[in-house]
Tab-separated table of C-alpha atoms and ligand atoms in Angstrom:
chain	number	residue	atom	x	y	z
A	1	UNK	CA	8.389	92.617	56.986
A	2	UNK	CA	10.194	92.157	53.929
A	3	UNK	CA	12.761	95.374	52.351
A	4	UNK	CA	11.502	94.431	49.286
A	5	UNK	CA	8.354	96.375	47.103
A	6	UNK	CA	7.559	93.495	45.869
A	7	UNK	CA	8.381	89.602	45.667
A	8	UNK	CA	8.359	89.613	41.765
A	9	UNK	CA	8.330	92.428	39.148
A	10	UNK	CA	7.527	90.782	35.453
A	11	UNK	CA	8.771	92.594	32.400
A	12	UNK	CA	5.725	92.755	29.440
A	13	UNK	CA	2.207	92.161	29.774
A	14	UNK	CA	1.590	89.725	27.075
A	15	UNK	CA	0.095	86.134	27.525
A	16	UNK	CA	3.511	84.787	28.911
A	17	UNK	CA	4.456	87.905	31.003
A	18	UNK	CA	1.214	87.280	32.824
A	19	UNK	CA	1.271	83.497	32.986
A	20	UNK	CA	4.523	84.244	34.872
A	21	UNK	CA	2.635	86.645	37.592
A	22	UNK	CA	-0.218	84.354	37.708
A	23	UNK	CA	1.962	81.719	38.784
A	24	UNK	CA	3.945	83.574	40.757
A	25	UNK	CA	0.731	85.301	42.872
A	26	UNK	CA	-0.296	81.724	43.042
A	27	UNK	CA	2.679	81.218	45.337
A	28	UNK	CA	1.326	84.281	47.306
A	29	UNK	CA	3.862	86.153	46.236
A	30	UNK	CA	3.211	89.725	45.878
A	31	UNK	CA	3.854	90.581	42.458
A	32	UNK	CA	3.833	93.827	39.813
A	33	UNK	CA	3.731	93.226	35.737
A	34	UNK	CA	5.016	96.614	34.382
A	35	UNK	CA	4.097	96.589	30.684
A	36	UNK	CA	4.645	99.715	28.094
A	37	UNK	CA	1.593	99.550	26.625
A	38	UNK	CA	-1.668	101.440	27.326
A	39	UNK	CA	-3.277	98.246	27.417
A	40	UNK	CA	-2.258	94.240	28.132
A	41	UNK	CA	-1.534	92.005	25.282
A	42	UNK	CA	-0.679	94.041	22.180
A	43	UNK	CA	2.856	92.897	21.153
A	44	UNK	CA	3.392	89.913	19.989
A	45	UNK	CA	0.262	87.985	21.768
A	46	UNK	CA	-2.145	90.338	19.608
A	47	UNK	CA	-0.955	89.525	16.523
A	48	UNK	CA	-0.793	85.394	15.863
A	49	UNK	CA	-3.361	82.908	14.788
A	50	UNK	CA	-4.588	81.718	18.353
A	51	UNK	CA	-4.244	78.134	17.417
A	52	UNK	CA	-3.910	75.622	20.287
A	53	UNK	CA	-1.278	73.545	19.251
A	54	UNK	CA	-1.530	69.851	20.156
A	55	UNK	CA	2.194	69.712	19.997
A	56	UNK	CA	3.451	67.500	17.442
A	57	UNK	CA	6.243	69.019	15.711
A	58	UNK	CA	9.028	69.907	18.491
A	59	UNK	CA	12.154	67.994	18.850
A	60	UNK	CA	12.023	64.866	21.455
A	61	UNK	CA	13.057	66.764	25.108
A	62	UNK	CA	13.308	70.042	23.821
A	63	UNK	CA	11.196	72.774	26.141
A	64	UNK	CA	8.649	73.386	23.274
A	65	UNK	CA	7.713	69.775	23.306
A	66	UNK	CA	7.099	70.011	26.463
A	67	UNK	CA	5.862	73.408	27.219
A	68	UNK	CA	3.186	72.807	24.429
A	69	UNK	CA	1.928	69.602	25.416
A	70	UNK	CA	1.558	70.873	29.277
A	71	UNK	CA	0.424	74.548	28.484
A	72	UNK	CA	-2.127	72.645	26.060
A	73	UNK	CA	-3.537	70.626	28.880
A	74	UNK	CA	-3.459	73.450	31.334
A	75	UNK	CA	-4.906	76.087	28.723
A	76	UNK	CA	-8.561	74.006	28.295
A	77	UNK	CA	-8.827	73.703	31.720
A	78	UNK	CA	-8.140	77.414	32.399
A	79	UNK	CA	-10.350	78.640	29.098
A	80	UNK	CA	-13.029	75.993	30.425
A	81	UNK	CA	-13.158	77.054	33.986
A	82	UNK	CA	-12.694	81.252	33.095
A	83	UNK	CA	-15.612	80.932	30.364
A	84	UNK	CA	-12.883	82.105	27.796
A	85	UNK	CA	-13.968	81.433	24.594
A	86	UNK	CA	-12.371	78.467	22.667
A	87	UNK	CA	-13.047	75.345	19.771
A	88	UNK	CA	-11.331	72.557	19.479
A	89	UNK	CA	-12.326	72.286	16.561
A	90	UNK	CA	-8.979	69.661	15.251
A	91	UNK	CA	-6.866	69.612	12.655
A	92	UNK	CA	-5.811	68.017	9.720
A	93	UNK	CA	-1.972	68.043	8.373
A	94	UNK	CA	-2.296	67.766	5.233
A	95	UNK	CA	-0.194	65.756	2.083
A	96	UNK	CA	-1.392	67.000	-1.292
A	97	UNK	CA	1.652	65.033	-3.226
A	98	UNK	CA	2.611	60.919	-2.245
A	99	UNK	CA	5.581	62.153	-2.010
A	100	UNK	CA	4.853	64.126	1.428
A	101	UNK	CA	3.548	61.080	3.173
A	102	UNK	CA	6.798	60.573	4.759
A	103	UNK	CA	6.267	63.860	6.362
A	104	UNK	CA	3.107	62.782	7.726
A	105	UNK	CA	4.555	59.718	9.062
A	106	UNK	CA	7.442	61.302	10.770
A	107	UNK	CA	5.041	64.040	12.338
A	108	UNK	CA	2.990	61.195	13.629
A	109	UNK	CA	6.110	59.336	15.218
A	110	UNK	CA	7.534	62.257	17.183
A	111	UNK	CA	4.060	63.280	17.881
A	112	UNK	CA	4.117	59.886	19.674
A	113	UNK	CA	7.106	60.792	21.486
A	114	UNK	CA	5.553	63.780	23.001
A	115	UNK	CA	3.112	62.232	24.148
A	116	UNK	CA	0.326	63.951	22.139
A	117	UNK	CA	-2.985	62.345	22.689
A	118	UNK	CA	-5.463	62.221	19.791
A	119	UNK	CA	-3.372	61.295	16.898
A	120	UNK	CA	-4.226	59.104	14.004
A	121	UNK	CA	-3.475	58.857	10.065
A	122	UNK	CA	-6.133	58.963	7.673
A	123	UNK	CA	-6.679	58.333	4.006
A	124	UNK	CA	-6.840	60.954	1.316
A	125	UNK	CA	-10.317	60.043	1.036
A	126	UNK	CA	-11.682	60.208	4.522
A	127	UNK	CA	-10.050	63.599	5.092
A	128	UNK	CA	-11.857	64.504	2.256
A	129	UNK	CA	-14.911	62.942	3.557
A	130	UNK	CA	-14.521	64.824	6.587
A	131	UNK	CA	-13.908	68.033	5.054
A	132	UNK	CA	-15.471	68.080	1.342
A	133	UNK	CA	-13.712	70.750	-1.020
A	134	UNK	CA	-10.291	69.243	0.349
A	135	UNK	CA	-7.426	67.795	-1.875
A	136	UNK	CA	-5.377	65.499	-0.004
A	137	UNK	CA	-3.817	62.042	-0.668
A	138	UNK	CA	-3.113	61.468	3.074
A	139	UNK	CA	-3.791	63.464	6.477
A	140	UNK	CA	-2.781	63.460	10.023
A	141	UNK	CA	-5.572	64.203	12.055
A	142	UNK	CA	-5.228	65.790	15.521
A	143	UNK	CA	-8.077	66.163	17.998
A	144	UNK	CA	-6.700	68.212	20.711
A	145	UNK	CA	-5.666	70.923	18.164
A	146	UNK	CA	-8.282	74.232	18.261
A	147	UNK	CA	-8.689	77.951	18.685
A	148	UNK	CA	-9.243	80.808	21.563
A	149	UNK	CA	-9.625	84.541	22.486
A	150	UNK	CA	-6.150	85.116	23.026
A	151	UNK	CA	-7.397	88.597	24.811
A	152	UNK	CA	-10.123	86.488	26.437
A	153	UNK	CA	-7.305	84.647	28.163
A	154	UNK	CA	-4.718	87.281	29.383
A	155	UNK	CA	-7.633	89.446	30.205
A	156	UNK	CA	-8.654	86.277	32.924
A	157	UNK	CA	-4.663	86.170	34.093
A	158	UNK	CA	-4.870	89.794	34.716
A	159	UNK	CA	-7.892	89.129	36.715
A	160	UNK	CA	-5.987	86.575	38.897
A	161	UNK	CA	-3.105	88.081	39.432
A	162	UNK	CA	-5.265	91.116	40.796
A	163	UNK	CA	-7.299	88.777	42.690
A	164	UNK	CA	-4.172	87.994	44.590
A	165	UNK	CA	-3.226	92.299	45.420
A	166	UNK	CA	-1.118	91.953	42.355
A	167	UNK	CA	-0.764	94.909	39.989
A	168	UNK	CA	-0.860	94.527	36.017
A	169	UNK	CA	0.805	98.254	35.671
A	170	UNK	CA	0.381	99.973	32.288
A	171	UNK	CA	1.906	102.547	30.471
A	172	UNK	CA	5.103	101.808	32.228
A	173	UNK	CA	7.867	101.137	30.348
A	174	UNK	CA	10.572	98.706	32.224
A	175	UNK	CA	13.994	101.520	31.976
A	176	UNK	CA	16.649	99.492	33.440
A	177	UNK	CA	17.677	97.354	36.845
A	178	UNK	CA	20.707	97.059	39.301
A	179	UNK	CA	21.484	94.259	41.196
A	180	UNK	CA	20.939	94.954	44.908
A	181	UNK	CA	24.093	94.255	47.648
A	182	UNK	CA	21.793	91.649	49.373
A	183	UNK	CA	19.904	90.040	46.794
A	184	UNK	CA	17.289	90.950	44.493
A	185	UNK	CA	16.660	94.078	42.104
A	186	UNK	CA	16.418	98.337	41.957
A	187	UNK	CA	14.222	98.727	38.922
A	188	UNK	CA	13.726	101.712	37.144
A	189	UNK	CA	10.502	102.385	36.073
A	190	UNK	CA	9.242	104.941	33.413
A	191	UNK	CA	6.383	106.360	31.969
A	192	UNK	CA	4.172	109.464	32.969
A	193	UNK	CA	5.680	108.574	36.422
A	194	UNK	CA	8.733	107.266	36.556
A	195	UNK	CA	9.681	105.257	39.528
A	196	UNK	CA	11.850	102.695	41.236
A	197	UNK	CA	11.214	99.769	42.640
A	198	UNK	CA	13.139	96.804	44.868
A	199	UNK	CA	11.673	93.303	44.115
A	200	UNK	CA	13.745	89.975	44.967
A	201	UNK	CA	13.422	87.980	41.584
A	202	UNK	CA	12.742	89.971	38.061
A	203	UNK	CA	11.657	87.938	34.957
A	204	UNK	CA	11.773	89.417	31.539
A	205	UNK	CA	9.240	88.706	29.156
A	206	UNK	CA	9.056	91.811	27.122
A	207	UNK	CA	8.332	89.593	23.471
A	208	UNK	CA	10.299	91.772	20.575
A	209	UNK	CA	11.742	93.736	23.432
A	210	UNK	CA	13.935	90.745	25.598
A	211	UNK	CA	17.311	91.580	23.818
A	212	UNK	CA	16.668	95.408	24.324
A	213	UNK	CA	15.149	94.962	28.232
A	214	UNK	CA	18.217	92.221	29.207
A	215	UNK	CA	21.037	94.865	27.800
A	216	UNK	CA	19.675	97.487	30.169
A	217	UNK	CA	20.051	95.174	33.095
A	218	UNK	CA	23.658	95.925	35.394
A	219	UNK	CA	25.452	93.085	34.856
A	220	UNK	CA	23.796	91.005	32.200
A	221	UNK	CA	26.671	90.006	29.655
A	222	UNK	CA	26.481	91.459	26.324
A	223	UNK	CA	27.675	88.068	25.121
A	224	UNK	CA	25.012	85.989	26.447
A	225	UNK	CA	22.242	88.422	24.735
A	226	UNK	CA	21.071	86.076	21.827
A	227	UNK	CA	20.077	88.206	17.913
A	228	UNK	CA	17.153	89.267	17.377
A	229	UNK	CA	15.865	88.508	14.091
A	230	UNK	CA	12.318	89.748	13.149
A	231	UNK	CA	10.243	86.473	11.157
A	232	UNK	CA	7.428	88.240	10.083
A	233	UNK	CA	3.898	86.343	8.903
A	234	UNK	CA	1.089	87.612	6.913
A	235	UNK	CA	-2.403	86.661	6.889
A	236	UNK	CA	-5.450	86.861	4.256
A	237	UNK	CA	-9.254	86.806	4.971
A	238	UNK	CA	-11.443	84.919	2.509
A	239	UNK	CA	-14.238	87.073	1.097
A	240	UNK	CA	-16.805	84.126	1.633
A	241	UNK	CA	-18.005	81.212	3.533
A	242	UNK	CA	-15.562	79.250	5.488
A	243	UNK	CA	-15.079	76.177	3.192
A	244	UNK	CA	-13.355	73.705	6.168
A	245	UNK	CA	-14.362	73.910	9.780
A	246	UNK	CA	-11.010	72.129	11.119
A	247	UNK	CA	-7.765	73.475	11.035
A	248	UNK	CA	-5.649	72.672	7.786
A	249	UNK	CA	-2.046	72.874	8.108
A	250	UNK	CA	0.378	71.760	5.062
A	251	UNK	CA	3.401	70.189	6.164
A	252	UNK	CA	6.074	72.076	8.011
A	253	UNK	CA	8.093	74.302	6.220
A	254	UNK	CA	11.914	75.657	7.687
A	255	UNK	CA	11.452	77.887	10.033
A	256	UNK	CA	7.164	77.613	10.817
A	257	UNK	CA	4.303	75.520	10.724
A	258	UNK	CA	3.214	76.638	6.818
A	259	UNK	CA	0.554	78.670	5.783
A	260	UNK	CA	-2.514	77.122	7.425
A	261	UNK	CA	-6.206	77.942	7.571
A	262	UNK	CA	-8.443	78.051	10.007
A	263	UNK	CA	-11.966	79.438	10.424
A	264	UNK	CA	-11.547	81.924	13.293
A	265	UNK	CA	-14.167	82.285	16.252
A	266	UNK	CA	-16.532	84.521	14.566
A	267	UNK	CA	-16.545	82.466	11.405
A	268	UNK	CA	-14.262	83.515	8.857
A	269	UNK	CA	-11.166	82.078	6.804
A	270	UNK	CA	-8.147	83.420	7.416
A	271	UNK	CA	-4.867	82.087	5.757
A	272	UNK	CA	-1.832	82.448	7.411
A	273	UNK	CA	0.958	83.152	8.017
A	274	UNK	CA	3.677	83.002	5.854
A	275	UNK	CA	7.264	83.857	6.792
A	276	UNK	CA	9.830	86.634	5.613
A	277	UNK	CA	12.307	88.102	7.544
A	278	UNK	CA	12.892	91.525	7.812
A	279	UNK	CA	14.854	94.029	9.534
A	280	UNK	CA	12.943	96.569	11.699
A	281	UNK	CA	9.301	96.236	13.078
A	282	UNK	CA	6.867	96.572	10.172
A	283	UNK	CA	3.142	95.418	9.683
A	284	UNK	CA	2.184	96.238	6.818
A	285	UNK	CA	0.690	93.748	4.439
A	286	UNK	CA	1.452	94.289	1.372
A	287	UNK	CA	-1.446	93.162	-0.795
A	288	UNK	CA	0.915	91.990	-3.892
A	289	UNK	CA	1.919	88.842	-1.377
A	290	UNK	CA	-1.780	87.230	-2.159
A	291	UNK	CA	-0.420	85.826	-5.588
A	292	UNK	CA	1.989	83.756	-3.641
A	293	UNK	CA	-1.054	82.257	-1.351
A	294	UNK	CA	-3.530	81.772	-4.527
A	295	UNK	CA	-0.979	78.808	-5.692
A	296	UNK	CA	-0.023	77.662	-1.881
A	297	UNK	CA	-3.708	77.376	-0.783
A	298	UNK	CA	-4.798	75.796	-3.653
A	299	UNK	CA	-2.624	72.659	-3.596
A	300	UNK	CA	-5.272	71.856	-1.102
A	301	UNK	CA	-8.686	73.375	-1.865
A	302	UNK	CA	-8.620	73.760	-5.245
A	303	UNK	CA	-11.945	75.596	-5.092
A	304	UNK	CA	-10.217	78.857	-3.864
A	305	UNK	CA	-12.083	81.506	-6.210
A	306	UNK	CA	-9.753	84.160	-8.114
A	307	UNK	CA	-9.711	87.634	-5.904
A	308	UNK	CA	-11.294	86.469	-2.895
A	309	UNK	CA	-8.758	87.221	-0.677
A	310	UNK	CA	-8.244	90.551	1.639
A	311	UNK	CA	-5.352	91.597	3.006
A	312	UNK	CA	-5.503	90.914	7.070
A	313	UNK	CA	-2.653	91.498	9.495
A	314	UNK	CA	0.793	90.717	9.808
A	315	UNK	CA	2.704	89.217	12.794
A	316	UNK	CA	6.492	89.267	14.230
A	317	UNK	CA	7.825	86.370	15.529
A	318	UNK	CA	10.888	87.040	18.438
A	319	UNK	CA	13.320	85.136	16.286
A	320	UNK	CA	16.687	84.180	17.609
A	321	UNK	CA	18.240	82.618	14.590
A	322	UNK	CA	18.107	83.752	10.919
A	323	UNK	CA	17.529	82.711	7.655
A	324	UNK	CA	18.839	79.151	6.943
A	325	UNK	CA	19.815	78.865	10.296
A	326	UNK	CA	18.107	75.397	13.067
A	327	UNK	CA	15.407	76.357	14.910
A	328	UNK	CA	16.565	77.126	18.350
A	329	UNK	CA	14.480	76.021	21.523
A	330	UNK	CA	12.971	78.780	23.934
A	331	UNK	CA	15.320	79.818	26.000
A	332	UNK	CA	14.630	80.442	30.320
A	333	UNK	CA	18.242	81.933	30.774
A	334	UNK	CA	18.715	81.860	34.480
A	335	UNK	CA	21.497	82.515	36.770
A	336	UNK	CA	23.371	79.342	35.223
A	337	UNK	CA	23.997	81.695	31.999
A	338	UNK	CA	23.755	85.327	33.314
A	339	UNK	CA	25.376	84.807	36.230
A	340	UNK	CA	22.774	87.181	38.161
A	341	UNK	CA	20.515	85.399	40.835
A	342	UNK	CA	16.863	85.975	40.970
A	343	UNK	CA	16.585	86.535	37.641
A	344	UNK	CA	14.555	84.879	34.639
A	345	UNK	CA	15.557	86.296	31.126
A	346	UNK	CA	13.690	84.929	28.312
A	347	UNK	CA	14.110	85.154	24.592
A	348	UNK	CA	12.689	83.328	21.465
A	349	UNK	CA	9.319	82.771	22.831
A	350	UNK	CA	8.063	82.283	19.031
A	351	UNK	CA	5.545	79.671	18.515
A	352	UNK	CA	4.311	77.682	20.366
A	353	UNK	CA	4.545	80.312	22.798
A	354	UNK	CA	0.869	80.964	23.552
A	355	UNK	CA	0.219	77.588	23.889
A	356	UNK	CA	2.921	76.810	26.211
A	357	UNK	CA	2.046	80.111	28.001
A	358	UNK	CA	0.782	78.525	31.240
A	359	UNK	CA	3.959	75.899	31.359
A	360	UNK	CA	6.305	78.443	30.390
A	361	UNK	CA	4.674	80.417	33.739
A	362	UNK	CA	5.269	77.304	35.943
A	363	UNK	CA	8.740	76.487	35.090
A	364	UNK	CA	9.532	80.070	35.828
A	365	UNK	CA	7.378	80.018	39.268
A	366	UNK	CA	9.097	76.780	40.466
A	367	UNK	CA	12.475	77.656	39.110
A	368	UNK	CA	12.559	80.733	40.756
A	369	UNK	CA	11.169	79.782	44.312
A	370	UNK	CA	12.254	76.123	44.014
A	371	UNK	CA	8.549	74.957	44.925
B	1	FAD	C1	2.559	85.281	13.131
B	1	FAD	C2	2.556	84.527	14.432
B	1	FAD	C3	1.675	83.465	14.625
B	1	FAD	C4	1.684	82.750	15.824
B	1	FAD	N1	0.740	81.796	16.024
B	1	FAD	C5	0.703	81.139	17.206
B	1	FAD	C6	-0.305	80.184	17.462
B	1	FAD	O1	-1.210	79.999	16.678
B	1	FAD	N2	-0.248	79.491	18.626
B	1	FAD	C7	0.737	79.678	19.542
B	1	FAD	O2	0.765	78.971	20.536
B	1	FAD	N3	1.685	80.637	19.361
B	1	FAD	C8	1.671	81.375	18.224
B	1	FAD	N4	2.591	82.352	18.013
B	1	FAD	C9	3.548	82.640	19.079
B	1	FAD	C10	2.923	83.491	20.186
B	1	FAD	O3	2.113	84.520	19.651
B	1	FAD	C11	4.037	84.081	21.059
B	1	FAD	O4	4.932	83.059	21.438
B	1	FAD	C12	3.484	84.734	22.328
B	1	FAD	O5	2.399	85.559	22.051
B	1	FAD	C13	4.602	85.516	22.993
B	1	FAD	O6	4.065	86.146	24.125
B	1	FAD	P1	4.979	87.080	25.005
B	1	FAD	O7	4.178	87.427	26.199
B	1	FAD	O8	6.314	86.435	25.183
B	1	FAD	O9	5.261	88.351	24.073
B	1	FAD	P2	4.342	89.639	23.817
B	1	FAD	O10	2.936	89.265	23.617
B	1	FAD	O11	5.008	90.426	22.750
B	1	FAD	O12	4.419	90.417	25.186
B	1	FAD	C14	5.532	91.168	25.552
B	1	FAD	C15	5.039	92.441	26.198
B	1	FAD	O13	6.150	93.129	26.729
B	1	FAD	C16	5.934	94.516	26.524
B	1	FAD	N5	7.239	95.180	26.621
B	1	FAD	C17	8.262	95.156	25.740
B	1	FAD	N6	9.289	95.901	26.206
B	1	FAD	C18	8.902	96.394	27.415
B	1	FAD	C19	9.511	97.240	28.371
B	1	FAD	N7	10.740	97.757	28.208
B	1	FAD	N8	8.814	97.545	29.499
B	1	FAD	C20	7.556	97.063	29.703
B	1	FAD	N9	6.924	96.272	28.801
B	1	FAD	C21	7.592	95.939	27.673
B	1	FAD	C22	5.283	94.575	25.157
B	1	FAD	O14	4.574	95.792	24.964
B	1	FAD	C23	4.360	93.367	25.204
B	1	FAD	O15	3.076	93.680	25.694
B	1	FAD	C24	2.613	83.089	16.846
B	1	FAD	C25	3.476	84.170	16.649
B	1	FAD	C26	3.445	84.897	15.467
B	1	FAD	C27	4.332	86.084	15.307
């Protein structure tokens, strides 16, 4: 009989808090999620564009290359067999100006290197053929790319990890955790009741929360805590019939994919998001941001009426480098940089993060138990 409560206790309930319990439970390990919330998934998993992302962007080797390519693969399968509602429906990056063909072609090569299946340049015209109202001179086309019910999804993790006598525990905000003399974890829980618990390996995946949640772990150096910078993304809903049924994407811009479009599951247009950093959590959209996605959107559907577009919802990403600063990769900080065994600290779970969600889950799982 073990001393422990529990095998695993995973910080935050969003889609890769509980892709890390369902992988763990799939060990048959006994496992708790304590998340803050009243109810799973509404940080940073609530408030994105649910595209599945064929991964074609991420530096050669880095873990978002592969994270997205694997989560992609598993994700179908899991949507496909846990009637979770999905459409890959493809997507078309977009070059509105010669000039950005280069882009294209440089997508398309590392694309290659990830081994992304489903790639192929097009002309201008047959992008335009495919999707009339479109102004392109050139497009990468991606099959594999689509859309889900991101709720849909953790909803079906929760359900597994209960399956397996695991416990998805709301309203119960992770406080702090000691190392134990023998191994593993006392972890203060709090909420309406607070209490403690003993698991063997913790992993942190608290979203907006990981520098905040890793500080108020015994032990954890300070230094090792990476900045949190808040990369917030505003969206737009088209008043109007959804003029494209793929995905459109410009190309890449620093720091995130470009304002896309995509035509969500129940039908409409939504445009988004765009990226401004800002210093506390704030979600407001402020409607005066429109003017700047009028001229955006229309390099490449010129047909966008004047005032057709309603403020939607705004997004955070967990950013852990600012302004003007590389794109880091998402970081799985394990003993190797904490120095505390047992435990799984990650930060900078930005996109593709929801994607990856079920590869991000098994890395932890088999990094943890070495299986
Ligand atoms: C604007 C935007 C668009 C995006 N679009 C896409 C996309 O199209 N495709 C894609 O693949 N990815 C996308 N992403 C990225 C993706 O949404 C994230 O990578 C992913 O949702 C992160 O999930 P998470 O579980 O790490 O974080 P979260 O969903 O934020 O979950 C963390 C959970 O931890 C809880 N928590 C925090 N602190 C504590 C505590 N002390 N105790 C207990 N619980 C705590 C929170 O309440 C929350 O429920 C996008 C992100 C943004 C911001």
């Amino acid at each position: 009989m073990s001393d422990f409560d529990f095998d695993a206790c995973v910080v935050g309930a969003g889609a890769v808090g509980l892709a890390c319990g369902y992988a763990l439970a799939k060990r048959n390990l006994s496992v708790v999620v304590l998340e803050k919330e009243r109810a799973i998934g509404q940080g940073v998993s609530s408030r994105n564009s649910e595209v599945i992302h064929a991964g074609l962007y991420y530096p050669t080797g880095s873990l978002k290359a592969r994270f997205c390519v694997e989560g992609r693969r598993a994700l179908y399968g899991f949507l496909e067999s846990h009637k979770v509602a999905y459409r890959k429906c493809g997507k078309l990056v977009v070059a509105v100006e010669a000039e950005q063909t280069p882009r294209l072609d440089a997508i398309q090569r590392q694309a290659l290197e990830n081994d992304v299946e489903g790639v192929s340049m097009i002309s201008g015209k047959a992008a335009m053929d495919l999707e009339p109202g479109l102004r392109a001179v050139a497009a990468l086309s991606s099959s594999e790319s689509g859309l889900f019910d991101s709720h849909g999804y953790m909803a079906a993790m929760q359900g597994e990890i209960e399956a397996r006598d695991g416990a998805v525990v709301l309203a119960t905000p992770f406080e702090g955790a000691a190392p134990l003399p023998g191994g593993g974890f006392r972890i203060r829980a709090g909420g309406e009741a607070p209490a403690s618990l003993d698991a063997r390996l913790l992993i942190t995946a608290p979203g907006l929360g990981a520098q905040t949640v890793a500080a108020e772990i015994e032990g954890f150096p300070h230094e090792v805590i990476p900045a949190l910078h808040y990369g917030k993304g505003v969206y737009f809903r088209l008043r109007g019939r959804a003029p494209f049924e793929r995905l459109i994407y410009p190309p890449p811009i620093p720091g995130a994919l470009g304002t896309h479009y995509r035509r969500d599951l129940g039908g409409q247009a939504v445009f988004g998001p765009d990226l401004a950093f800002v210093d506390h959590e704030d979600y407001a959209v402020d409607p005066a941001r429109a003017a700047g996605f009028y001229d955006y959107i229309r390099q490449f559907w010129p047909g966008l009426p004047d005032n057709s577009l309603d403020p939607d919802y705004a997004g955070l990403r967990p950013k852990i480098h600012g302004p003007g600063e590389p794109q880091p990769d998402f970081r799985l900080d394990d003993q190797s940089v904490h120095g505390l065994p047992g435990l799984m600290a990650l930060f900078g779970i930005e996109s593709p993060g929801l994607t990856s969600s079920l590869a991000i889950g098994e890395a932890v799982a088999s990094r943890l138990t070495q299986a």
